[in-house]
Structure formats: structure tokens, C-alpha cells
mmCIF file of C-alpha atoms (C1' of nucleotides) in Angstrom:
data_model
loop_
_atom_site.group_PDB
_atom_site.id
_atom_site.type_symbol
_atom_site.label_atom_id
_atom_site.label_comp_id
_atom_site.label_asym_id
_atom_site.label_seq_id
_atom_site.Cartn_x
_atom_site.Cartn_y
_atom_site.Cartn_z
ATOM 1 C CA UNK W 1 -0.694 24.926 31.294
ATOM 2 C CA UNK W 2 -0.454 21.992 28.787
ATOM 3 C CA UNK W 3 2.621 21.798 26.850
ATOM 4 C CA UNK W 4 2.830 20.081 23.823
ATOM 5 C CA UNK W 5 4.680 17.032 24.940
ATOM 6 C CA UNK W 6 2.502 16.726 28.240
ATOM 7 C CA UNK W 7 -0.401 16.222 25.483
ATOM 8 C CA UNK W 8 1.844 13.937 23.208
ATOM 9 C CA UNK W 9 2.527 12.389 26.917
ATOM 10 C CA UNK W 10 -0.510 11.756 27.609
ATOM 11 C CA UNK W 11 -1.992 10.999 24.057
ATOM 12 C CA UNK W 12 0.574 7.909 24.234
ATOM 13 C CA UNK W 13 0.028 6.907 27.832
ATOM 14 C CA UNK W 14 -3.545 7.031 27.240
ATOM 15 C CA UNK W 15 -2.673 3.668 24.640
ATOM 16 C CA UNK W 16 -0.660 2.172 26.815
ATOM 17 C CA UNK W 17 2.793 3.578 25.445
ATOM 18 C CA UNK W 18 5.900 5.694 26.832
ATOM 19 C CA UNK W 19 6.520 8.768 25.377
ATOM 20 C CA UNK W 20 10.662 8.092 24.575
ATOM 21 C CA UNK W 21 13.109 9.835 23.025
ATOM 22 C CA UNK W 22 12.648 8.423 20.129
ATOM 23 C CA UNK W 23 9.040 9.026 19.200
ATOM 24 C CA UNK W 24 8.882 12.680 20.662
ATOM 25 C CA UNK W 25 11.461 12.947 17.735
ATOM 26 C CA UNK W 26 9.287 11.111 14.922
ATOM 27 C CA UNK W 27 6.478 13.470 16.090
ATOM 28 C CA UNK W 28 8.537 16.448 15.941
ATOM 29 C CA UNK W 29 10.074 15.461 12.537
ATOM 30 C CA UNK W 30 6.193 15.319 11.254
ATOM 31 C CA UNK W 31 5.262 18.563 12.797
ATOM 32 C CA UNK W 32 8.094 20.792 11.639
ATOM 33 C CA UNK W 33 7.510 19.880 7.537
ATOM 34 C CA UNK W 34 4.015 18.756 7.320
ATOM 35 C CA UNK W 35 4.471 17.656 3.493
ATOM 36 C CA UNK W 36 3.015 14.144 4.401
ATOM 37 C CA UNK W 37 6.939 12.235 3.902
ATOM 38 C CA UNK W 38 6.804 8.489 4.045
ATOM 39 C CA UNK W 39 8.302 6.360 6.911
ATOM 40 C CA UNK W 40 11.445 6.531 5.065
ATOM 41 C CA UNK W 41 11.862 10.489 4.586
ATOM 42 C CA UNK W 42 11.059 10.892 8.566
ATOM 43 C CA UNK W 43 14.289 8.107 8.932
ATOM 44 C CA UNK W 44 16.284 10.142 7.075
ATOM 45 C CA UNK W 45 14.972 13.654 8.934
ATOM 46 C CA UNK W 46 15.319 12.192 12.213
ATOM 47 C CA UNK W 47 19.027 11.019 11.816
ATOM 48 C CA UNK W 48 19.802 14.482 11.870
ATOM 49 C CA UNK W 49 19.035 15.100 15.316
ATOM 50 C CA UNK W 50 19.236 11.453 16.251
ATOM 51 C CA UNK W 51 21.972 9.150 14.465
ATOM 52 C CA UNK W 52 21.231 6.139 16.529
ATOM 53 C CA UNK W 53 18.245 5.770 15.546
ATOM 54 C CA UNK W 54 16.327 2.924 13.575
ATOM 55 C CA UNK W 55 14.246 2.224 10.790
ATOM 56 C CA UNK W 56 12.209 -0.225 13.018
ATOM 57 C CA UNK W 57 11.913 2.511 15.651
ATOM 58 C CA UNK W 58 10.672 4.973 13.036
ATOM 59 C CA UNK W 59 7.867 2.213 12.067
ATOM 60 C CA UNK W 60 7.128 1.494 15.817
ATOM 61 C CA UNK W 61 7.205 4.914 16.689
ATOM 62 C CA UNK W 62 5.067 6.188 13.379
ATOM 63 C CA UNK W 63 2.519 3.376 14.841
ATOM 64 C CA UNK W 64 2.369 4.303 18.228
ATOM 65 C CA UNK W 65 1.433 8.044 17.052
ATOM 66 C CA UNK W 66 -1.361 6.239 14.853
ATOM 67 C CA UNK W 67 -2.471 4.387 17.575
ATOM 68 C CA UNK W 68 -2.877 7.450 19.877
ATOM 69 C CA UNK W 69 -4.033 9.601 17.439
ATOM 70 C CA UNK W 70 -1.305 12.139 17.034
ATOM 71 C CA UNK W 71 -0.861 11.025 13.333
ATOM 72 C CA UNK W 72 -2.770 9.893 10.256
ATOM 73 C CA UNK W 73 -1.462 7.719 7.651
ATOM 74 C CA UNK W 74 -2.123 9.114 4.311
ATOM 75 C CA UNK W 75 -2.235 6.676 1.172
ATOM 76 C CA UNK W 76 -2.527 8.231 -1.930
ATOM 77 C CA UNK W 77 -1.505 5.820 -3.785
ATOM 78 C CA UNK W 78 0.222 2.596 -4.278
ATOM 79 C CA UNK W 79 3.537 3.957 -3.469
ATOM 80 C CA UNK W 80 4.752 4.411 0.415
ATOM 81 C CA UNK W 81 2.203 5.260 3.447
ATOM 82 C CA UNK W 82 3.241 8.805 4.758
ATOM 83 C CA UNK W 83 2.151 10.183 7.744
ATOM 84 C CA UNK W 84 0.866 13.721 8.438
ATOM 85 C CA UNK W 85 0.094 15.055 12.027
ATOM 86 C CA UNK W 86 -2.907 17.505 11.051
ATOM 87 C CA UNK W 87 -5.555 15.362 12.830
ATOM 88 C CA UNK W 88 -8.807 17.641 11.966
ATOM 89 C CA UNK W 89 -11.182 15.860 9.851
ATOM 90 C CA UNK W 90 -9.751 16.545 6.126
ATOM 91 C CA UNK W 91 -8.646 15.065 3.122
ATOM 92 C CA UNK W 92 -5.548 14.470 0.501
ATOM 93 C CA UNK W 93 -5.431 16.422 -2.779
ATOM 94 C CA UNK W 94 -2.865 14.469 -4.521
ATOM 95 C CA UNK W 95 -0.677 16.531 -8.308
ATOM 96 C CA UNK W 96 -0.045 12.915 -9.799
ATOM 97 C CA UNK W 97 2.950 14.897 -11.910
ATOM 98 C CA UNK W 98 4.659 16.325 -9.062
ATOM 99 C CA UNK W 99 3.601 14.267 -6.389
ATOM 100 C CA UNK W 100 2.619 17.240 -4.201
ATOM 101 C CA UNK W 101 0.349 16.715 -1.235
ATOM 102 C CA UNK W 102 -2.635 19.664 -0.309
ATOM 103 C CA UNK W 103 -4.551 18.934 2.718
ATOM 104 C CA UNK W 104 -7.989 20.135 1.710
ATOM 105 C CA UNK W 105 -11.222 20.592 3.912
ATOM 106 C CA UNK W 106 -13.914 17.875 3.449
ATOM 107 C CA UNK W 107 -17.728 19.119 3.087
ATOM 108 C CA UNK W 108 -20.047 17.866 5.585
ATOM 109 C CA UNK W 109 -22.622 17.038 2.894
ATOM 110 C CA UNK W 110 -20.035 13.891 2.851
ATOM 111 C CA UNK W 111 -21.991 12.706 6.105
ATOM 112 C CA UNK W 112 -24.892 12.407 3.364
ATOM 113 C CA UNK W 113 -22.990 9.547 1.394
ATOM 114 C CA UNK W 114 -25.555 6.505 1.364
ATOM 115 C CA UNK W 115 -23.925 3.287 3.229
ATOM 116 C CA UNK W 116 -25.126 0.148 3.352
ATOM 117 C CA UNK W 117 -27.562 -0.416 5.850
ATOM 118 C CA UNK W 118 -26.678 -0.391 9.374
ATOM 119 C CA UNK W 119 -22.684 0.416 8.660
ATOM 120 C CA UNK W 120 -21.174 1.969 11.085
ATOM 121 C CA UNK W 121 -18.799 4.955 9.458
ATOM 122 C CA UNK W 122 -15.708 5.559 11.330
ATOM 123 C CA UNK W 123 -13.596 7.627 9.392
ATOM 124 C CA UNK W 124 -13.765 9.061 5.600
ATOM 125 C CA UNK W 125 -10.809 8.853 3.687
ATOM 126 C CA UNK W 126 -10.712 11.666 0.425
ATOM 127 C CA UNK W 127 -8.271 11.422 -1.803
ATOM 128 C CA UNK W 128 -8.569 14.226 -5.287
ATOM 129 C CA UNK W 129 -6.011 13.000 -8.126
ATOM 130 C CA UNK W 130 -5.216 15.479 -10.694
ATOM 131 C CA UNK W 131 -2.923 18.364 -11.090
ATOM 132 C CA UNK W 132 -1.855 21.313 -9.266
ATOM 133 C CA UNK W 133 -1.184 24.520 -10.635
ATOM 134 C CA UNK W 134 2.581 24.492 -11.343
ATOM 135 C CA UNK W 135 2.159 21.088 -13.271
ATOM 136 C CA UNK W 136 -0.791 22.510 -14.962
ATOM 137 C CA UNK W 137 1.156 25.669 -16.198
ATOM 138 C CA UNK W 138 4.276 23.085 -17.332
ATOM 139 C CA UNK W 139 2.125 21.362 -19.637
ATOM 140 C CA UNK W 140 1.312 24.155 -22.171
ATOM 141 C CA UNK Q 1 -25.568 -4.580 -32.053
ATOM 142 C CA UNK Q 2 -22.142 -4.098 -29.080
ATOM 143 C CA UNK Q 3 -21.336 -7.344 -27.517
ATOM 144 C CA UNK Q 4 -19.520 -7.263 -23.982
ATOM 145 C CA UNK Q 5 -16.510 -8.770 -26.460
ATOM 146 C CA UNK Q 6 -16.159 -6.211 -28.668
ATOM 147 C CA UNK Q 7 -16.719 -3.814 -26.679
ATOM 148 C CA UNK Q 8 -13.332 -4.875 -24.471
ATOM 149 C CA UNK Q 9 -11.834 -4.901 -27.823
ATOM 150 C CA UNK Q 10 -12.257 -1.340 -28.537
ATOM 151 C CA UNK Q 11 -11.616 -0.926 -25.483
ATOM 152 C CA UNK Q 12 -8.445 -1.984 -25.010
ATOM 153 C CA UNK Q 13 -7.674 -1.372 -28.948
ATOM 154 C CA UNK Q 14 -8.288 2.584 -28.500
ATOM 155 C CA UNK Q 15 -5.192 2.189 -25.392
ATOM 156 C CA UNK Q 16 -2.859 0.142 -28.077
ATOM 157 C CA UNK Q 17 -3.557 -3.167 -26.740
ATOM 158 C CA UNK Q 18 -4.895 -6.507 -28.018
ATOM 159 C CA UNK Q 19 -7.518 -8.459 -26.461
ATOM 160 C CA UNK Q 20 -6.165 -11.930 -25.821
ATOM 161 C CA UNK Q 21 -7.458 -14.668 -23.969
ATOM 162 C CA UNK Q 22 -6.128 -14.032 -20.907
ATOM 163 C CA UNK Q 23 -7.242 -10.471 -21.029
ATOM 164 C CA UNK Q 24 -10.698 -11.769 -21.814
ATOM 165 C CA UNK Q 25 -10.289 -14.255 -18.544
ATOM 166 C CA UNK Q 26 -9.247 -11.577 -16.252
ATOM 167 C CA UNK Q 27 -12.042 -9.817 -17.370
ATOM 168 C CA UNK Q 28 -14.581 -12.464 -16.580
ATOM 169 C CA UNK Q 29 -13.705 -13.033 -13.553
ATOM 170 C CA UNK Q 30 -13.720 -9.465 -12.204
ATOM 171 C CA UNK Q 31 -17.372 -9.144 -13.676
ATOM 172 C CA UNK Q 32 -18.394 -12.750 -12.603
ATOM 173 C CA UNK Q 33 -17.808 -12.214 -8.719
ATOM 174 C CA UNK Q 34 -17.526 -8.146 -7.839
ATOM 175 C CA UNK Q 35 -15.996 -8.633 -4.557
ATOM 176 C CA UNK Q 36 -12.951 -6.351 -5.259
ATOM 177 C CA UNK Q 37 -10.602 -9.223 -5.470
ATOM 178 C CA UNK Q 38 -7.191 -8.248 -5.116
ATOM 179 C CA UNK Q 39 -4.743 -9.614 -8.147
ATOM 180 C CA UNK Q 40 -3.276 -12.872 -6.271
ATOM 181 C CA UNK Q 41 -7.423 -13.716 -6.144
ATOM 182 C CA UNK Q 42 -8.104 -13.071 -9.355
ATOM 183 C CA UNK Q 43 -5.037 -15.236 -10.120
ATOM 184 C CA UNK Q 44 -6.558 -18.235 -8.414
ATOM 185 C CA UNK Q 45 -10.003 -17.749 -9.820
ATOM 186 C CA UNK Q 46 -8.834 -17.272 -13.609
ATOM 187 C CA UNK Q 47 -7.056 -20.533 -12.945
ATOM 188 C CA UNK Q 48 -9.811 -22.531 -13.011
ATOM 189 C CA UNK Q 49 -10.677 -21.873 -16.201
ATOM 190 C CA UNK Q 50 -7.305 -21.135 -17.706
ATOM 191 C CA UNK Q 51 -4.684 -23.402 -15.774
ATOM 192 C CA UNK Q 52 -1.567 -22.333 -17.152
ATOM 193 C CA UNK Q 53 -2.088 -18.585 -16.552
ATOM 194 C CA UNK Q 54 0.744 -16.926 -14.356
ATOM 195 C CA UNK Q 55 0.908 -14.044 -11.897
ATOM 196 C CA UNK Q 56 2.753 -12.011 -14.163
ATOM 197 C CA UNK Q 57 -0.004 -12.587 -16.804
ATOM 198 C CA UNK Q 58 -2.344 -11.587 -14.461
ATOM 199 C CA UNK Q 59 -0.528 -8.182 -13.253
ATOM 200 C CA UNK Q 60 -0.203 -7.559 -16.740
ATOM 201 C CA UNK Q 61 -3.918 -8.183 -17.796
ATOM 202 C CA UNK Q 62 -4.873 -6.166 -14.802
ATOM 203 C CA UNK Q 63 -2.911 -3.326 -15.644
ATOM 204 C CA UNK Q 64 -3.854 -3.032 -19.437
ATOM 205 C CA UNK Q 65 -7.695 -3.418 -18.281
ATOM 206 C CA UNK Q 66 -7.172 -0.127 -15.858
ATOM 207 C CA UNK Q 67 -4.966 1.563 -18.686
ATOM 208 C CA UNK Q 68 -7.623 0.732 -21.288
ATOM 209 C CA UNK Q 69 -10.737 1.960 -18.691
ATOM 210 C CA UNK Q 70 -12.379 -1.515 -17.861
ATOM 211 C CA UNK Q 71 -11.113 -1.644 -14.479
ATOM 212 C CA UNK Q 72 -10.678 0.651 -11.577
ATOM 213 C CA UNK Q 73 -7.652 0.175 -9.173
ATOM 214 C CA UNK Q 74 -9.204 0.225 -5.606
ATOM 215 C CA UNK Q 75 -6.943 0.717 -2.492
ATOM 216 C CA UNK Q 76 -8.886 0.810 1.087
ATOM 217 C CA UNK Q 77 -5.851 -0.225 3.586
ATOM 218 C CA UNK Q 78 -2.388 -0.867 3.075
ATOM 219 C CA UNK Q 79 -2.906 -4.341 1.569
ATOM 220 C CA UNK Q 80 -2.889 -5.849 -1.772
ATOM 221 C CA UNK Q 81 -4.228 -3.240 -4.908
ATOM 222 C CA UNK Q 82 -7.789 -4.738 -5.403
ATOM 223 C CA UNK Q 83 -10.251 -4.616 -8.920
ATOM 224 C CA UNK Q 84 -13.050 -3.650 -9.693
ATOM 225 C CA UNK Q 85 -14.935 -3.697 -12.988
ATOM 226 C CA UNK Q 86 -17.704 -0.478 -12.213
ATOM 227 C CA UNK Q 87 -16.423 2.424 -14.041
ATOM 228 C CA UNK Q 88 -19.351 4.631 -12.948
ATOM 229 C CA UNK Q 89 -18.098 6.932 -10.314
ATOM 230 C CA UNK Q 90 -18.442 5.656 -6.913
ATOM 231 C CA UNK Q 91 -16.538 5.583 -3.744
ATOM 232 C CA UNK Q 92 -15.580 2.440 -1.183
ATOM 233 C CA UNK Q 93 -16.956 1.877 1.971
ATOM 234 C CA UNK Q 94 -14.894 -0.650 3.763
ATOM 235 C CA UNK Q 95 -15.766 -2.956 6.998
ATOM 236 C CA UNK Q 96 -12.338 -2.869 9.177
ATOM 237 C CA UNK Q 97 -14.005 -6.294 10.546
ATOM 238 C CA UNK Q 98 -14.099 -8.400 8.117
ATOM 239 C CA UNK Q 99 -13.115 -6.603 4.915
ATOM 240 C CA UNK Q 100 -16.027 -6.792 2.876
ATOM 241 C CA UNK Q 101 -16.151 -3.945 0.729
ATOM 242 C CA UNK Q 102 -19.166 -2.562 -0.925
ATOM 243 C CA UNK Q 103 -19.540 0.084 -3.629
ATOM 244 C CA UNK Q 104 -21.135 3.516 -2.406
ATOM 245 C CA UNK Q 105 -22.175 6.346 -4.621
ATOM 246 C CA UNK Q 106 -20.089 9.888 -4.143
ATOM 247 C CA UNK Q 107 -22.889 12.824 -4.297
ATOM 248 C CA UNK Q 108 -22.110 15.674 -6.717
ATOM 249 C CA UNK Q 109 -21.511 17.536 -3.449
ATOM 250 C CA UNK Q 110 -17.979 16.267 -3.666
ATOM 251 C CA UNK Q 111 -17.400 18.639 -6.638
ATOM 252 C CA UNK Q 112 -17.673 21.400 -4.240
ATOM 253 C CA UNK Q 113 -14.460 21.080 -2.098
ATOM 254 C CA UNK Q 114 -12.300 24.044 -2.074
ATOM 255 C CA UNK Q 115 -9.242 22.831 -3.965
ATOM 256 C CA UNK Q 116 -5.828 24.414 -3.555
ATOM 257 C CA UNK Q 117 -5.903 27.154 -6.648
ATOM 258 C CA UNK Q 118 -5.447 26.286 -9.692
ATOM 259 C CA UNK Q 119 -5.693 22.264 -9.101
ATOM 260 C CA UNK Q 120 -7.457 20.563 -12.179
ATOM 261 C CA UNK Q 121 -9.079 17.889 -10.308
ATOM 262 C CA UNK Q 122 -9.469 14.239 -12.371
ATOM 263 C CA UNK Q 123 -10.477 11.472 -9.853
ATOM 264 C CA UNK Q 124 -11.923 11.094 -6.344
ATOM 265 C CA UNK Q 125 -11.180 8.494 -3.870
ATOM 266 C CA UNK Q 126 -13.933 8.365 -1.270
ATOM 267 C CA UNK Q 127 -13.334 5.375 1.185
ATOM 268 C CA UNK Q 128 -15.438 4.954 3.983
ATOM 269 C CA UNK Q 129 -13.921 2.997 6.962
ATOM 270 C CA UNK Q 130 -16.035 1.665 9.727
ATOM 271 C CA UNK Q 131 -17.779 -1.584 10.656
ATOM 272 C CA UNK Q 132 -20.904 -3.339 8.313
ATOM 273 C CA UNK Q 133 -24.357 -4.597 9.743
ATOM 274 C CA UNK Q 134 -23.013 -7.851 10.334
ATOM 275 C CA UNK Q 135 -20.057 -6.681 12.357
ATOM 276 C CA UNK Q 136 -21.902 -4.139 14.539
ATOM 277 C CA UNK Q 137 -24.287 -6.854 15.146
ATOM 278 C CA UNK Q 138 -21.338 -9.192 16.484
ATOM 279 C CA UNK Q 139 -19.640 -6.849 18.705
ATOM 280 C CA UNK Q 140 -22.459 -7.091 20.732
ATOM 281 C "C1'" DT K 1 18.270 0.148 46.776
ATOM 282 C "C1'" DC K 2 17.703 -4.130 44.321
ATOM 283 C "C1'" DT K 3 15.034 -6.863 41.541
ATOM 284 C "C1'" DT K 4 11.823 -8.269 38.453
ATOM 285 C "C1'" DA K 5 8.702 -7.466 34.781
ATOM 286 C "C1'" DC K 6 7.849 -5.406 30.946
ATOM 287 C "C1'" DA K 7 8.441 -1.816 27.278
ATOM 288 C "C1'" DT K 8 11.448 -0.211 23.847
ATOM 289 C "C1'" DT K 9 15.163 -0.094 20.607
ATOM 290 C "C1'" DT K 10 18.095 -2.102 17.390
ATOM 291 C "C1'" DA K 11 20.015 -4.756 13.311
ATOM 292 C "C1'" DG K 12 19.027 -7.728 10.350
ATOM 293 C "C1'" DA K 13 16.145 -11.531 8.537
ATOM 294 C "C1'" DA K 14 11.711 -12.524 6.605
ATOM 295 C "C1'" DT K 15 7.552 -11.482 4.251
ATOM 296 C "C1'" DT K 16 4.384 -9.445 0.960
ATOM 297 C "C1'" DA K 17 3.082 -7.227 -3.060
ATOM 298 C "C1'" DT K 18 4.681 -5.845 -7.162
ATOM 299 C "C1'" DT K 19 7.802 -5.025 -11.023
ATOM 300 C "C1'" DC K 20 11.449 -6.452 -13.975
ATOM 301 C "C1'" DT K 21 13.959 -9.621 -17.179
ATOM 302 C "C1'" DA K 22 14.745 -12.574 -20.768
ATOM 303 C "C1'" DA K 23 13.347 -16.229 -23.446
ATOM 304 C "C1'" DA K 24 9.535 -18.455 -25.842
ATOM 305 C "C1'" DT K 25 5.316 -17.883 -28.288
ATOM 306 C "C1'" DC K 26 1.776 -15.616 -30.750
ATOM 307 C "C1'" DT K 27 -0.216 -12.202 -34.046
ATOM 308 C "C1'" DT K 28 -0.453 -8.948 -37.626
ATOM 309 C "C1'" DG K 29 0.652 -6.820 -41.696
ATOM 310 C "C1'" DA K 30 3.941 -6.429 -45.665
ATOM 311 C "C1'" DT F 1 5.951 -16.610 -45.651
ATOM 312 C "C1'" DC F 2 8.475 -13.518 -42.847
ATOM 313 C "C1'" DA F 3 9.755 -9.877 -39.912
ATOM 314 C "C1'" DA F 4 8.343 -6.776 -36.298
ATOM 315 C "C1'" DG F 5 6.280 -6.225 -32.456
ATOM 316 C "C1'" DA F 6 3.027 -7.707 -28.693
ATOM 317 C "C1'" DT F 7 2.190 -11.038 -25.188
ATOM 318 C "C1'" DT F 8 3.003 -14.704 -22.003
ATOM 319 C "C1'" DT F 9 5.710 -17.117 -18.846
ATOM 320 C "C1'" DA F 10 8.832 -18.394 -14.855
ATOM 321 C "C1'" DG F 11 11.586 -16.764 -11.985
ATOM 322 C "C1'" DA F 12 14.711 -13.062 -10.240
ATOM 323 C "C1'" DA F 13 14.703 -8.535 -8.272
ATOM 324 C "C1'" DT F 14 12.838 -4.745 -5.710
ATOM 325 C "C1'" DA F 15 10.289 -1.964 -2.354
ATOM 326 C "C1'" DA F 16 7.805 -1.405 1.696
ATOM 327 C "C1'" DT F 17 6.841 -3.273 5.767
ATOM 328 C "C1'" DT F 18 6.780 -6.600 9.532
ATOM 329 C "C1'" DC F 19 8.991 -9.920 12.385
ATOM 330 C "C1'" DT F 20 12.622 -11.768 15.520
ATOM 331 C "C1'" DA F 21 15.715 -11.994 19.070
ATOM 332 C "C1'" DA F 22 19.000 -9.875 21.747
ATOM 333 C "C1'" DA F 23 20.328 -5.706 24.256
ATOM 334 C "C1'" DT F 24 18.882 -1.862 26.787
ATOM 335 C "C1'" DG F 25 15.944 1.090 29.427
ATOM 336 C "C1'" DT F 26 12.309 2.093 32.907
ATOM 337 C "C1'" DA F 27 8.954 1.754 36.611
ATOM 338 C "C1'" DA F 28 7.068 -0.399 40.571
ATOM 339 C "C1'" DG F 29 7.325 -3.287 44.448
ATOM 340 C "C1'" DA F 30 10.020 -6.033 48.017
#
DNA sequence: TCTTACATTTAGAATTATTCTAAATCTTGA
DNA sequence: TCAAGATTTAGAATAATTCTAAATGTAAGA
């Protein structure tokens, strides 16, 4: 059987890192409210369970997940990176009034883009801007 | 007959803003090179011509140029906000290498993601990450 | 077990990009 | 010409992130 922490185990060892205290915490902060918070919110979320902790740990432990790819950072716009651990291929749908985050499927037609010749895509980053519902409803 | 000038006039006019010299300079040098320079490189560029321009000019120019719909704000990593004068729709593709960025074009298939309900979508932000020709060619 | 090497955490300093502030200057319209 | 408001400027302030150095923790080998 394969546990979630023997996969977050090995995701990390696989990189070269520990799994600690510390980051099984970041990662479980991001897992149990996946509503993308920045490096400061997870702080904050992981004091509760974990007073000692840093923000420098939080940023090394945030980049560690990155590195193993147990987390995506998520830049919608100029303001804080946040992090979300939903690491199937999909993109940001941003409510610029509210702020709101939607993870939303991307279409493979995307793989049709046109590059540049001979670039090598890695990853596709999608972000929509607009406004959700709610903020759409507020207006009139 | 609609000269570039007046044509940043109205521009920035129809937004409540003036065009001024420095505006024009910013301007010019985000058409001259379109490298998606980021505002500390359009600084040092618009210097040349204009030696007593500040940072804070620039920022400002910059920022009344996206308000007014001459410039797009274009964010591929966590670094400095680049420029970039196209205002046709088009997405970034971005060489993790060495940086370059080149404009790509979005197909209308993008129109078709499934958006939460009710979102009124206004922009997209396609950014393609990976490695260009040049950098592939290195690696090996 | 003891030791050594190295990874990790921590607090706080440093850095980077950007925004803010306040004074000086410019522009426009009455 | 004058007043109101826009713009520019230098530098201070802020926000997000990275760096630094010391303390602590951990794993592997003697």
C-alpha cells in the first residue's frame, strides 16, 4: 500500500530532500484548502499546528515541493506567488474583483499552439482574467 | 491621414491622460527593440535619448501606456513585469535557458475552455515554458 | 556508540521590484 | 495672466523573496 506521505517521501527523496516535519506540514496546509494561498497565508495556516515554525522554512519548504513536483506555483498576477498542489495538467481562472482562483481544464488543441521552430515546450501556463459569477451579479 | 503620434494621443487622451515627452520616449523604445524589456531596461534605453528621465517617470509612463491600451503587461516567471507594445492577442512562449521570449499566437480554440459558470472571461495569459532552438541545440 | 558530514531550520539582514510622497515644473483653459 | 490640475522627479517606503550565519537535527561509517 502507498500512503500519502510514503509518496510525498519519496517524491522529495527522489530530489535529493528529507521529508521533515516541517514540509509534510506545508504540504498538508496546501492540500486541506486548495484556494491557491500565497507563501504568506500557508505561514499563517501552518502556525496553527506548528508555532515554531518559519517564514524561511515555509519558502524552503514551498520550494522543495516545487522541486519534486508535489506543488505548482501559480502567478496570476503581479501580486504574491501561491502555490496549489493539484498537479494534473490545468490552468488558473483568475475574478480580478474578488480575487478568486478556479482551476479550470486546459484543451489539448493547446498542444496545436505554433512555437518557434525547434522549441522545446515544457509546461503551458493559462491564466483567464475576468469575472466570476458573484462579482458579475454585484455589478448590476 | 493617422500618424503613430496622434494616434498615442487619442490613445492615451480617451484614458484621461496627456501625451508628454516622456510618454512618447517610453513608447519608442518599446516599439524600437520588441524584446519584452522589463521597466528598469526600458529605463536605461530611454536614457539615451532623454538623460534626465527617472525610474519613477518610467513606471509611470509604463503604466498610463497599459491603462491607455498601447502596452501589454507581460509576466513569464517571477521576475521583473516586462512590456510589450503588440496589442493583437497573443500568448508568450518563454526559453527557461536564456530568457528570450518570443510572441506566439493563441488559436480560437482557447475560447472553448469550460469556465467555472457564470465567469465573463476578458483576457488570456498563455505562456509557454520550455527551452528555444538555440538552447536545445546547446544541451547537447 | 561516537563522530563527522551534511541537511535543515531559524531569525533577521539584504535584495529586488515596485509604489508612494512631496516638492518642483509644466500645461490647459478661464 | 492665473489657477487648477497633470506630470515629473528624487528619494523614501513597502512588499515579496532570497540570503546569511548560527544552531539543530539526522544518517552513515569508523
Amino acid at each position: 500500500m502507498h500512503t500519502d506521505e510514503q509518496h510525498l517521501t519519496e517524491q522529495l527523496g527522489a530530489t535529493g530532500f528529507r521529508l521533515t516535519p516541517q514540509r509534510q506540514q506545508v504540504y498538508d496546509v496546501l492540500r486541506h484548502k486548495r484556494d491557491h494561498p500565497t507563501a504568506e497565508e500557508v505561514f499563517i495556516r501552518a502556525k496553527h499546528a506548528m508555532p515554531e515554525i518559519s517564514m524561511a522554512t515555509v519558502y524552503n519548504c514551498l520550494d522543495a515541493l516545487v522541486k519534486c513536483g508535489m506543488a505548482r506555483q501559480v502567478t496570476v498576477d503581479r501580486g504574491a506567488t501561491r502555490y496549489c498542489p493539484n498537479m494534473h495538467e490545468h490552468g488558473h481562472c483568475h475574478c480580478d474583483a474578488c480575487g478568486t482562483i478556479f482551476d479550470v481544464d486546459i484543451p489539448h488543441e493547446l498542444a496545436g499552439l505554433t512555437l518557434p521552430t525547434g522549441f522545446l515546450a515544457r509546461h503551458f501556463d493559462v491564466a483567464v482574467h475576468g469575472l466570476c459569477a458573484a462579482c458579475v451579479a454585484k455589478k448590476k
